[in-house]
Short mmCIF file of C-alpha atoms in Angstrom, two decimals:
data_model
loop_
_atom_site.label_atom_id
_atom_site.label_comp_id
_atom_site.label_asym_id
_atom_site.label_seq_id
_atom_site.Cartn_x
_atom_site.Cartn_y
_atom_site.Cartn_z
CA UNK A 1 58.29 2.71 21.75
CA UNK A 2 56.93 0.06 19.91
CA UNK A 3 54.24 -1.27 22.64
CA UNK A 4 53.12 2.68 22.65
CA UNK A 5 49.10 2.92 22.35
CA UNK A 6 47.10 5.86 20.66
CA UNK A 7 49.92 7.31 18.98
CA UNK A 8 51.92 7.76 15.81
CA UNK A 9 55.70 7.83 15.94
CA UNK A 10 58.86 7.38 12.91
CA UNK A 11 61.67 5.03 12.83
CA UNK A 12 64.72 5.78 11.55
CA UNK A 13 66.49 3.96 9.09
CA UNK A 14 70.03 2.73 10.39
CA UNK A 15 73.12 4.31 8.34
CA UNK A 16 75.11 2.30 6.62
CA UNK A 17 78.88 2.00 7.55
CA UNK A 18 80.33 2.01 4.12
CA UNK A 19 78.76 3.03 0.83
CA UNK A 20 77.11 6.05 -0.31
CA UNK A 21 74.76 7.95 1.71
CA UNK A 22 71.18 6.98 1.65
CA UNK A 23 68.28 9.05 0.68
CA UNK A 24 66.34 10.52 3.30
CA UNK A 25 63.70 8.00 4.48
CA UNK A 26 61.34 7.37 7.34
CA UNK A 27 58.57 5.49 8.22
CA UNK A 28 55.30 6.05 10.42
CA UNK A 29 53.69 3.52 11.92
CA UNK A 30 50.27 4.88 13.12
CA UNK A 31 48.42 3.21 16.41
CA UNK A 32 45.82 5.36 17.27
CA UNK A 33 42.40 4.02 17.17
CA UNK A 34 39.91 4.72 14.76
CA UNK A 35 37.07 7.13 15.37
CA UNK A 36 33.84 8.03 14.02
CA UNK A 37 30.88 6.07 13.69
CA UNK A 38 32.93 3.15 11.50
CA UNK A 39 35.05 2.56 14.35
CA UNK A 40 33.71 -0.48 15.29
CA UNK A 41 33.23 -2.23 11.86
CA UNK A 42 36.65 -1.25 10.92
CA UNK A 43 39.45 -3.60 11.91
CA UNK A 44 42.15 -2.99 14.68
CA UNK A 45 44.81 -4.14 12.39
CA UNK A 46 48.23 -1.61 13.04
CA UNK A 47 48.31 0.63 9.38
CA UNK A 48 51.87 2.28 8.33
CA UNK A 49 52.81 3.77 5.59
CA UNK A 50 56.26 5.53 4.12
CA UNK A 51 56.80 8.78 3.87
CA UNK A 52 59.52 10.68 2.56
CA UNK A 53 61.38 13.37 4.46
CA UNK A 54 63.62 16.17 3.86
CA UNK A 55 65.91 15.75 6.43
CA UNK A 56 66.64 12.97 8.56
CA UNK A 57 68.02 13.65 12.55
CA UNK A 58 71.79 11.61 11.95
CA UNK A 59 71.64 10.67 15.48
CA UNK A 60 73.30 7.47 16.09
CA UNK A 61 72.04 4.27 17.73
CA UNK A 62 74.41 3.97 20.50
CA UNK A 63 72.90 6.92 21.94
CA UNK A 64 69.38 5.40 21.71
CA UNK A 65 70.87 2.76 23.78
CA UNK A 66 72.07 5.18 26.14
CA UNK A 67 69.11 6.90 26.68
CA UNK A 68 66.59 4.37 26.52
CA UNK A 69 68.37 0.62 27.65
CA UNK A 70 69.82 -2.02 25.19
CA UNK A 71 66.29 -4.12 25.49
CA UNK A 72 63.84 -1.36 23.52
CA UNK A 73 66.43 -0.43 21.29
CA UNK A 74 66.99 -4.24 19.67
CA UNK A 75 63.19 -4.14 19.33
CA UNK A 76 62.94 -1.08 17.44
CA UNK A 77 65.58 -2.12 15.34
CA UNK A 78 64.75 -5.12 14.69
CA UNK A 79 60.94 -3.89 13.56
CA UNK A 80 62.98 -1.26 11.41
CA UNK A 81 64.51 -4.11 9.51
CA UNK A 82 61.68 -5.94 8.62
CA UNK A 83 59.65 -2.91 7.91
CA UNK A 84 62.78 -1.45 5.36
CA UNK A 85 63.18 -5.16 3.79
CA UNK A 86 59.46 -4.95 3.45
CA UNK A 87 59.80 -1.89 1.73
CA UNK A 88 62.56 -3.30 -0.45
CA UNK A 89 60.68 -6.16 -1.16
CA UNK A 90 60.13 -9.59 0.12
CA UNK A 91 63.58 -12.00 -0.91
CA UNK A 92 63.77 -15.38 -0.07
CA UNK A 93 66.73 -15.89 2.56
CA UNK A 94 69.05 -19.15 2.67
CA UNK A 95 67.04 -21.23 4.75
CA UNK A 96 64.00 -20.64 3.03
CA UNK A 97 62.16 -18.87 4.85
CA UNK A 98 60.86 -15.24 3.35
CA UNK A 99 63.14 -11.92 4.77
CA UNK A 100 61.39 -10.34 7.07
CA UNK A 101 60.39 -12.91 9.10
CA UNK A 102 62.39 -14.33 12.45
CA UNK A 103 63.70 -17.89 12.46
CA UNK A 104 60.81 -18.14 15.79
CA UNK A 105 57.95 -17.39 13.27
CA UNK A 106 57.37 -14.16 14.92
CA UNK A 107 55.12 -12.83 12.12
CA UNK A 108 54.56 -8.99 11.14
CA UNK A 109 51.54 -6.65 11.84
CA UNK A 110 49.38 -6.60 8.79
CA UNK A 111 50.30 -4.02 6.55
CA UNK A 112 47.60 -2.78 4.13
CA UNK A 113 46.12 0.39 2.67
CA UNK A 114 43.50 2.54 3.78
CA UNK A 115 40.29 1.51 2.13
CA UNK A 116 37.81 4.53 0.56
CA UNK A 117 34.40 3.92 2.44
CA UNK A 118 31.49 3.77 -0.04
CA UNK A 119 28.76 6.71 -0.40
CA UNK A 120 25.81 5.57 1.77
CA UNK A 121 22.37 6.61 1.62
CA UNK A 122 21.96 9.47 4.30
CA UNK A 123 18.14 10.14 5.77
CA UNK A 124 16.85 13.52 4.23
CA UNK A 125 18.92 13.08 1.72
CA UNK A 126 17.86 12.98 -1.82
CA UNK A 127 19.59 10.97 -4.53
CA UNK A 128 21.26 13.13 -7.42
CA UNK A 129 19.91 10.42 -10.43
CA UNK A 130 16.69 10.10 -11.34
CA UNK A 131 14.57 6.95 -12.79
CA UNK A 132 13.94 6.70 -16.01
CA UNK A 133 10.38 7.74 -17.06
CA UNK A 134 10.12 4.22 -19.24
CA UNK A 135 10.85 2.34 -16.16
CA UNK A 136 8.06 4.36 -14.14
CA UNK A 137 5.70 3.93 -17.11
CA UNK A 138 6.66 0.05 -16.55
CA UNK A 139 5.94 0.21 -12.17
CA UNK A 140 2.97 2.01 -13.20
CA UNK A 141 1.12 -0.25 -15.71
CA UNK A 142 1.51 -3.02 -13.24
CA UNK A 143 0.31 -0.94 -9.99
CA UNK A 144 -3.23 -1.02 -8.47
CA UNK A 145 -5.88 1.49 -9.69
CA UNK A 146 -6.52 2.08 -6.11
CA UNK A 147 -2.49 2.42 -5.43
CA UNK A 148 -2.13 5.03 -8.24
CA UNK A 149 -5.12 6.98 -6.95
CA UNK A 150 -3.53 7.17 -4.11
CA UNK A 151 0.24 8.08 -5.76
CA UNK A 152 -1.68 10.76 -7.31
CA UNK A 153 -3.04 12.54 -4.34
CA UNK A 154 0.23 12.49 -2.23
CA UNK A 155 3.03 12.58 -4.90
CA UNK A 156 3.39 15.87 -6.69
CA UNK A 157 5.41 13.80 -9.25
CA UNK A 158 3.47 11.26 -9.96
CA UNK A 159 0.18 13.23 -10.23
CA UNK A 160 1.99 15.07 -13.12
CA UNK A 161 3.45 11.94 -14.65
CA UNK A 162 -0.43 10.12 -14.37
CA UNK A 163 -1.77 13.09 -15.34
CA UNK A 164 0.44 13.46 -18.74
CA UNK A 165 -0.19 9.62 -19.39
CA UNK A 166 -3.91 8.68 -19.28
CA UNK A 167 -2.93 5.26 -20.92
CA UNK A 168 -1.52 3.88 -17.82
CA UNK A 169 -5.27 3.51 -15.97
CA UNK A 170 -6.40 1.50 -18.61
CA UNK A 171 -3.27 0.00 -18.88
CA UNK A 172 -3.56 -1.06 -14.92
CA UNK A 173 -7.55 -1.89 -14.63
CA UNK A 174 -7.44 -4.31 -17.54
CA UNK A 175 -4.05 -5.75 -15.89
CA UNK A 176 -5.49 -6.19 -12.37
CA UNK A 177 -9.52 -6.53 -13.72
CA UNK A 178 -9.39 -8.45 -17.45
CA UNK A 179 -12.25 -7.47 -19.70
CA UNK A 180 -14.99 -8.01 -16.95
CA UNK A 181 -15.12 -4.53 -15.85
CA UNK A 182 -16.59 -2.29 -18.16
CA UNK A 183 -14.99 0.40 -20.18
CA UNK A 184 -15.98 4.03 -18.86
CA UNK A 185 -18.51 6.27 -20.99
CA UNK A 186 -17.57 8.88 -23.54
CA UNK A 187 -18.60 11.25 -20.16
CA UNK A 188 -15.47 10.15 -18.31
CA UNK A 189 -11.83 10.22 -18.60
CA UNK A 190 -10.06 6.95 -17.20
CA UNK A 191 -8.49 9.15 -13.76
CA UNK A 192 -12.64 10.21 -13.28
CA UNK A 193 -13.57 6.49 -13.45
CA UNK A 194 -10.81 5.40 -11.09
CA UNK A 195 -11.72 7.71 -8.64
CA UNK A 196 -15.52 7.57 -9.05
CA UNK A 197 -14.69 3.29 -8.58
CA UNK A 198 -11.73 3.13 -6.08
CA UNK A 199 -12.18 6.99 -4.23
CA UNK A 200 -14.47 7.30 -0.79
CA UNK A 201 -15.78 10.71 0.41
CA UNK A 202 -18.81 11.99 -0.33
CA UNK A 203 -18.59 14.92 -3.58
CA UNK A 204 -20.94 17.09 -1.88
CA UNK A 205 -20.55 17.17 2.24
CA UNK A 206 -17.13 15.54 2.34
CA UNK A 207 -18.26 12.09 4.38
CA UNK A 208 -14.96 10.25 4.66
CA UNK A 209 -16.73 6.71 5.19
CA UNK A 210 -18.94 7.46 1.56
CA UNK A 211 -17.96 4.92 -0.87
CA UNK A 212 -21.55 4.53 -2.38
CA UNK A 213 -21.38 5.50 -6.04
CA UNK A 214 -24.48 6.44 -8.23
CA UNK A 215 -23.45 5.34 -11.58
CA UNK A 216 -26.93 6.66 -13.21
CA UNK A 217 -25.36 10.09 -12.22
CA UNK A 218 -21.50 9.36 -12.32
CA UNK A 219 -21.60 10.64 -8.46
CA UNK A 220 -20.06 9.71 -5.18
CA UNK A 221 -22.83 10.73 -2.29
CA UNK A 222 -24.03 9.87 1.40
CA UNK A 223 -27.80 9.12 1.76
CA UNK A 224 -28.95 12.19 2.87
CA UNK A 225 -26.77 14.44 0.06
CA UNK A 226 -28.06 11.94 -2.77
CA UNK A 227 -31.73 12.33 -1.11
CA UNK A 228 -31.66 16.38 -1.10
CA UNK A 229 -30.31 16.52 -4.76
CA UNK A 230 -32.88 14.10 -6.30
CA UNK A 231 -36.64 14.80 -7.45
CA UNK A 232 -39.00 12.73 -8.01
CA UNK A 233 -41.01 12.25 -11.53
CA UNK A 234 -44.45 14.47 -10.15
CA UNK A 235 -42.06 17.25 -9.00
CA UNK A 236 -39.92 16.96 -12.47
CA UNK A 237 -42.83 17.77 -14.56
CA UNK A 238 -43.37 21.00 -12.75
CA UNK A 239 -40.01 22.03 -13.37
CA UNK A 240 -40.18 21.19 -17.52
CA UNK A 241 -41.64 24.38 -18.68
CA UNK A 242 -40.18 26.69 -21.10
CA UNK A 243 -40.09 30.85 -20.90
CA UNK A 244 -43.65 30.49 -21.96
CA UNK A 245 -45.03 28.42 -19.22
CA UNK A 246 -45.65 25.44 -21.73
CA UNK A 247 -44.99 21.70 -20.91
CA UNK A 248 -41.94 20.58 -22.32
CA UNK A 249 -41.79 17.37 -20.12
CA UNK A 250 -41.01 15.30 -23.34
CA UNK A 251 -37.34 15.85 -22.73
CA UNK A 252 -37.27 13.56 -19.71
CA UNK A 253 -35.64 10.64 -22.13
CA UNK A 254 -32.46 13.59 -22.38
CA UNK A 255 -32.19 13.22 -18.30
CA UNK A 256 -29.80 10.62 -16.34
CA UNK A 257 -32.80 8.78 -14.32
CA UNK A 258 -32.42 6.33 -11.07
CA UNK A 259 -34.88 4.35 -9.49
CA UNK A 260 -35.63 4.00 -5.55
CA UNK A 261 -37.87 1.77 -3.78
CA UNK A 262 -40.46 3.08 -1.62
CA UNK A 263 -38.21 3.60 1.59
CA UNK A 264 -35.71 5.81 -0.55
CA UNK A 265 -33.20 3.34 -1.19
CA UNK A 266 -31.65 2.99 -4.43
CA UNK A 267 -31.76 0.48 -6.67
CA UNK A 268 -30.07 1.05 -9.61
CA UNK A 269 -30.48 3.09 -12.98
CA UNK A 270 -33.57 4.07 -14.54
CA UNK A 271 -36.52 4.36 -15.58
CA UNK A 272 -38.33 2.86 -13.02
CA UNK A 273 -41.13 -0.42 -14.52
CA UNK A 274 -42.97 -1.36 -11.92
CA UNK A 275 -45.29 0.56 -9.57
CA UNK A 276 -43.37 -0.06 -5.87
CA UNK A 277 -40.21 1.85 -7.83
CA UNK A 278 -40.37 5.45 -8.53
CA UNK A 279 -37.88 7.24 -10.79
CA UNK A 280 -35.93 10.29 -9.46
CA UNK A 281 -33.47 12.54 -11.20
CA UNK A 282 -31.14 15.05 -10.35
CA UNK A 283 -32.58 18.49 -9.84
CA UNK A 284 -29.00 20.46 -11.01
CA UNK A 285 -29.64 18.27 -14.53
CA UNK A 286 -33.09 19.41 -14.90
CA UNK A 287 -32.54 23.03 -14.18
CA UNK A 288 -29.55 22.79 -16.31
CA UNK A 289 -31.57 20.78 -19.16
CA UNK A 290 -34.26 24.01 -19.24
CA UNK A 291 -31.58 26.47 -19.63
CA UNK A 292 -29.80 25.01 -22.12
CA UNK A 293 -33.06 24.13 -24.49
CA UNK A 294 -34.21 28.16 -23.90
CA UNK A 295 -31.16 29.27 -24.68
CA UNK A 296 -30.85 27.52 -28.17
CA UNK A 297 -34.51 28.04 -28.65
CA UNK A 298 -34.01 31.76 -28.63
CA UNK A 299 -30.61 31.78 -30.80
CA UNK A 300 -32.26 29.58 -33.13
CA UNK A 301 -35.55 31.23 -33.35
CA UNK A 302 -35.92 30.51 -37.53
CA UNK A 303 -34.89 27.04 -37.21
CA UNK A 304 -34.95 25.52 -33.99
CA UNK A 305 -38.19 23.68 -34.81
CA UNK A 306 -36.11 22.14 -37.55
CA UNK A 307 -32.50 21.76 -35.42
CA UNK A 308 -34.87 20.68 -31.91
CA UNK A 309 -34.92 16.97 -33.16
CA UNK A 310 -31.15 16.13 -33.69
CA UNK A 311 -30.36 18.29 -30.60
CA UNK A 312 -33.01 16.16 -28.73
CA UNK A 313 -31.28 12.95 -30.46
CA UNK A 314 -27.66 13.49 -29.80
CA UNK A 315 -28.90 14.07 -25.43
CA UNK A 316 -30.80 11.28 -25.64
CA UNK A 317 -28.02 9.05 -27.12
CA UNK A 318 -25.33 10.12 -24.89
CA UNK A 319 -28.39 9.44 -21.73
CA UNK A 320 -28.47 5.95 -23.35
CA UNK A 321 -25.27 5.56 -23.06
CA UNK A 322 -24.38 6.36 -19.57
CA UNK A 323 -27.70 4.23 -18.50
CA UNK A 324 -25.97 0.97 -20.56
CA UNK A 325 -22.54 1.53 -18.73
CA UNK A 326 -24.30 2.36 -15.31
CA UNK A 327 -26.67 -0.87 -15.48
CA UNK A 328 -23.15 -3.08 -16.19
CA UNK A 329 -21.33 -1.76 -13.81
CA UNK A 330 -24.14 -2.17 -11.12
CA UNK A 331 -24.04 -5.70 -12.58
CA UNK A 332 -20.37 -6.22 -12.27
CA UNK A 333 -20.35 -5.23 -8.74
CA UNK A 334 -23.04 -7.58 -7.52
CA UNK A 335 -20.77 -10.28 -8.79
CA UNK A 336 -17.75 -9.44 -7.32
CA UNK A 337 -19.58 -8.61 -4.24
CA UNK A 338 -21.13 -12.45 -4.73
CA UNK A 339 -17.89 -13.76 -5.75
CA UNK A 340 -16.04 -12.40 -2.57
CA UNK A 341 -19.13 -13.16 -0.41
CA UNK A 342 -18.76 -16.94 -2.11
CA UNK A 343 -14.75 -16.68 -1.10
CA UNK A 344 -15.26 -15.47 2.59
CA UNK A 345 -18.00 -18.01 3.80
CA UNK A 346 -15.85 -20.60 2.08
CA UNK A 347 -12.73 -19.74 4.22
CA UNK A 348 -14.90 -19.79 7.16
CA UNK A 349 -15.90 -22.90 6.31
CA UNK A 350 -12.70 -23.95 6.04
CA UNK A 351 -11.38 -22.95 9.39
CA UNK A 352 -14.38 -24.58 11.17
CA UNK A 353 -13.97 -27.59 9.89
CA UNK A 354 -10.01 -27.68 10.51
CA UNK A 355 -10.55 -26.69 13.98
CA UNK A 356 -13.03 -29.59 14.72
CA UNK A 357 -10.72 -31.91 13.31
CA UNK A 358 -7.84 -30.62 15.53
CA UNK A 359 -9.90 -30.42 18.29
CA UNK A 360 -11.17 -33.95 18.13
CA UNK A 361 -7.42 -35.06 18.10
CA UNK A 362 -6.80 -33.60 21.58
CA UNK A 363 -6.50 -35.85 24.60
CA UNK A 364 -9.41 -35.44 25.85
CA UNK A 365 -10.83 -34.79 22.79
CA UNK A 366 -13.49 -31.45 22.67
CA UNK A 367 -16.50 -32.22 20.70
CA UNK A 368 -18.09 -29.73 17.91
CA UNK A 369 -21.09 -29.31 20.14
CA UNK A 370 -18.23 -28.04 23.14
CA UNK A 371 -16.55 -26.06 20.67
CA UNK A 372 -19.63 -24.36 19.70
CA UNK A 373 -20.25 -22.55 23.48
CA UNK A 374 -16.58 -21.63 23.10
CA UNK A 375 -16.41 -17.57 22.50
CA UNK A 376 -12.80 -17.88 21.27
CA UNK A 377 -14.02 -20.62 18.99
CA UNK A 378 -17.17 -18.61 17.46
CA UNK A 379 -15.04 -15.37 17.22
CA UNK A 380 -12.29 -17.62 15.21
CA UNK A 381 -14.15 -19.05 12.47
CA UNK A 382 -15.99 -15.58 11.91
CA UNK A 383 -12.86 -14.51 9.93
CA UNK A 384 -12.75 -14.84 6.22
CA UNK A 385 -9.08 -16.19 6.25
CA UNK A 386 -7.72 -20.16 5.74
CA UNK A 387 -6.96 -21.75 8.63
CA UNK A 388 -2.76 -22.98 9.50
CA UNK A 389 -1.26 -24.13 11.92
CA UNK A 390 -0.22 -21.10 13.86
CA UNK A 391 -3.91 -19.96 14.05
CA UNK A 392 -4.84 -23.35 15.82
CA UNK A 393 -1.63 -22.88 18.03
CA UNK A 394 -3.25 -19.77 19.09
CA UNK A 395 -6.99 -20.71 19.69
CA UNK A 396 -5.66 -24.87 21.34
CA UNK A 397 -4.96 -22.37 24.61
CA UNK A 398 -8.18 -20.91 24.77
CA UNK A 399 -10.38 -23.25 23.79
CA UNK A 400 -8.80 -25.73 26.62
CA UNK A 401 -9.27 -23.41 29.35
CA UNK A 402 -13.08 -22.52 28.27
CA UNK A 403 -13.66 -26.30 27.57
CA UNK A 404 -12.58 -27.19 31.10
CA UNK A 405 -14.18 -24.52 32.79
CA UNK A 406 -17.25 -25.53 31.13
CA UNK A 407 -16.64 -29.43 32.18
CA UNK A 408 -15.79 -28.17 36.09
CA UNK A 409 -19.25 -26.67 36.22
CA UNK A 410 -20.89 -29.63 35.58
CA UNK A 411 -23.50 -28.37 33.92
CA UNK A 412 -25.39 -30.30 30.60
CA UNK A 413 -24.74 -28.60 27.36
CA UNK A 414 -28.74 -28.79 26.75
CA UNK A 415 -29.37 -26.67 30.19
CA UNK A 416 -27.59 -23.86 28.97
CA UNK A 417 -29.14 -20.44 27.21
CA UNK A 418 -29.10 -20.36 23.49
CA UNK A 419 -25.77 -18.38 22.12
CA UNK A 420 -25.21 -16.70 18.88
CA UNK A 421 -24.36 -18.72 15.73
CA UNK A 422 -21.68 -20.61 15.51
CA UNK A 423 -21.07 -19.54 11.65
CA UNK A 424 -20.56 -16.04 11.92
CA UNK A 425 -23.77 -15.32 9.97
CA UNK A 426 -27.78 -15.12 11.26
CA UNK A 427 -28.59 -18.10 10.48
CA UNK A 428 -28.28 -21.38 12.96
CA UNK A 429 -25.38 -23.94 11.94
CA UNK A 430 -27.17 -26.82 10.89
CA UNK A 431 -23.97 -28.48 10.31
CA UNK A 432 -23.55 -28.91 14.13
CA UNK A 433 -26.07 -31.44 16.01
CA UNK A 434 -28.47 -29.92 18.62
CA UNK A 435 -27.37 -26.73 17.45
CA UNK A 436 -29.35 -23.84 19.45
CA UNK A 437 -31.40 -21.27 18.49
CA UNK A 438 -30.23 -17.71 17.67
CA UNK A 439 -32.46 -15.12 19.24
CA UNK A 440 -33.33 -12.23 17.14
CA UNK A 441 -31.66 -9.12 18.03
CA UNK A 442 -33.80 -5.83 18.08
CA UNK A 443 -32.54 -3.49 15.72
CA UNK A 444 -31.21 -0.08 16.54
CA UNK A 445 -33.21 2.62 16.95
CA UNK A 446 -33.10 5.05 13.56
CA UNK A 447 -32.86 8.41 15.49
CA UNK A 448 -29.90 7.32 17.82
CA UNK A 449 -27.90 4.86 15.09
CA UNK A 450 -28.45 6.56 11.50
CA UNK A 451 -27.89 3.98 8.53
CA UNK A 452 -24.45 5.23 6.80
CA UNK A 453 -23.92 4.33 3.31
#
């Protein structure tokens, strides 16, 4: 009974020959395996525990022995002592050795309670406490502008949360920007400047590759959306008339102005200065702009010749405004856009020059001007990233196999066609001796590959 597998069975305790009667006690040893999924972390150690009973069967143990042989019987027994002395607690016997265990060091099985699994995360299930809204306003402040723009789109919770707490954009541009980047207009609330600087899509159509943003008009557009809204100066004065048909084309200074080049591109905020650069302005502005100055002319009648001034004033300062901000910010990206330009060449720099050196260690060594018919080696040192080892472990295969393919043929360097340049840019690597010419490329045709801003 003891060697029995998968099951859970009682022992006895043996009655006493003289003394009072005991009270009615058992014990269950349980062997059955463990199931569920924490059956294989758990341990296979044999788990018993006491229980009482109300009534105890008062059969004796010679008829045990009868039934089931004198060998299983001493066994049982003998595990029913140690587990009552157990029970009783552990005394130290004459020899010195601790009751319960045989004079053969036969030890017991591990007896322990059953351990209370802990709560585990489930998948699809929520967690019952929340986060504290200080420690979100905390994760915020030191997020991305472009991260919480994007929180804000797909997080019902957080749009409510950045929407309630306007402080946290400026809190998180001036962390992740400083004081370079310019503080937005009076116009614009800090969630319309982070999407108007970190957003893409085009406001009008709904381009997903716009990210072009006219600061002169605090608008997101594609080309041809920010060529089909804009007018030109000619066409502008047509438009500036009043109820009366009279030319009221003085209150172009109270319009947001840009200034394109003579291919339509744009070049930045206006008014334009020179005579290749023509001023446009935004046709919904101008309409809007005539509307507004009939309207107060006629509920003004007495005094609007008096009132047209300061009304003229106050459009023209806030105009002056946006123009300041939009000419700073056109200036802060052109250095960033440097700065990173500045970073990127420098990395490619970098890796060229670490792979030359490598290369030049190899036995044979490859030369720069080898490396430089090498398309593995060209497409390498076009990316703006440093150069480690792993990178070089990954190109050393390539370049080898081009390098002696190109020594098999037995062809001259000199004899063969020019190639692209070896710098990633247009122009020829000077840095490289005999370096060949880069051929120009024709450029795509305008109907069949439009330019996409």
């Amino acid at each position: 009974m003891v060697n029995s597998k998968n099951v859970a069975f009682k022992v006895d305790r043996q009655v006493p020959t003289s003394g009072p009667p005991p009270l009615p006690f058992s014990t269950v040893i349980n062997c059955r395996k463990p199931g569920g999924r924490r059956a294989a972390k758990k341990s296979h150690e044999v788990e018993s525990h006491q229980v009482p009973l109300a009534s105890i069967s008062s059969t004796p143990p010679q008829a045990l022995k009868r039934k089931r042989g004198l060998d299983n019987v001493t066994a049982a027994d003998e595990l029913s002592k140690k587990l009552l002395l157990l029970r009783d607690g552990s005394h130290a016997a004459p020899n010195g050795t601790t009751s319960g265990l045989s004079e053969s060091g036969d030890s017991l099985p591990a007896i322990r309670s059953k351990v209370v699994p802990k709560p585990r995360a489930r998948r699809g299930k929520t967690f019952t406490k929340d986060v504290d809204l200080d420690c979100w306003f905390t994760i915020f402040t030191f997020s991305d502008p472009a991260q919480l723009l994007e929180m804000r789109h797909k997080i019902s919770l957080c749009f409510r949360f950045l929407r309630d707490n306007p402080t946290l954009w400026k809190h998180s541009r001036t962390y992740y920007y400083g004081s370079d980047i310019p503080d937005p207009p009076s116009e614009l609330t800090e969630f319309q400047y982070a999407h108007l600087r970190h957003g893409h899509g085009c406001m009008s159509c709904g381009a997903v590759n716009t990210r072009k943003t006219y600061w002169a008009f605090l608008r997101r557009w594609c080309k041809p959306c920010f060529l089909s809204k804009t007018l030109k100066e000619p066409e502008v004065v047509e438009l500036l008339k009043d109820d009366d048909g009279e030319n009221i084309s003085f209150l172009r200074k109270c319009l947001p102005a840009g200034v394109v080049d003579s291919w339509g591109n744009f070049v930045g905020a206006g008014p334009a200065h020179t005579q290749s650069l023509k001023a446009v302005y935004l046709r919904s502005d101008v309409e809007e702009l005539v509307a507004e100055f009939i309207r107060e002319s006629r509920d003004n009648y007495v005094s609007w010749h008096a009132e047209m001034r300061t009304w003229m004033n106050n459009k023209a300062a806030v105009m002056e405004e946006r123009r300041a901000f939009a000419r700073k910010m056109e200036l802060w990206e052109d250095v960033t856009r440097t700065s990173k330009s500045h970073d990127y060449q420098g990395k490619k720099d970098a890796r060229k020059a670490y792979y030359i050196e490598m290369a030049a260690k190899l036995s044979p060594p490859i030369s720069a001007l080898e490396l430089s018919y090498c398309g593995s080696y060209r497409r390498a040192i076009a990316i703006p990233k440093d150069p480690n080892m792993i990178s070089w472990q990954q190109l050393r295969p390539k370049l080898e196999t081009e390098v002696g393919e190109l020594r098999a043929s037995g062809t001259r360097l000199e004899d063969l066609p020019p190639i692209h340049s070896t710098s990633g840019t247009a122009t020829p690597d000077t840095s490289i001796p005999n370096a060949p010419v880069i051929p120009m490329l024709p450029l795509p045709n305008p109907t069949t590959a439009p330019i996409m801003f």
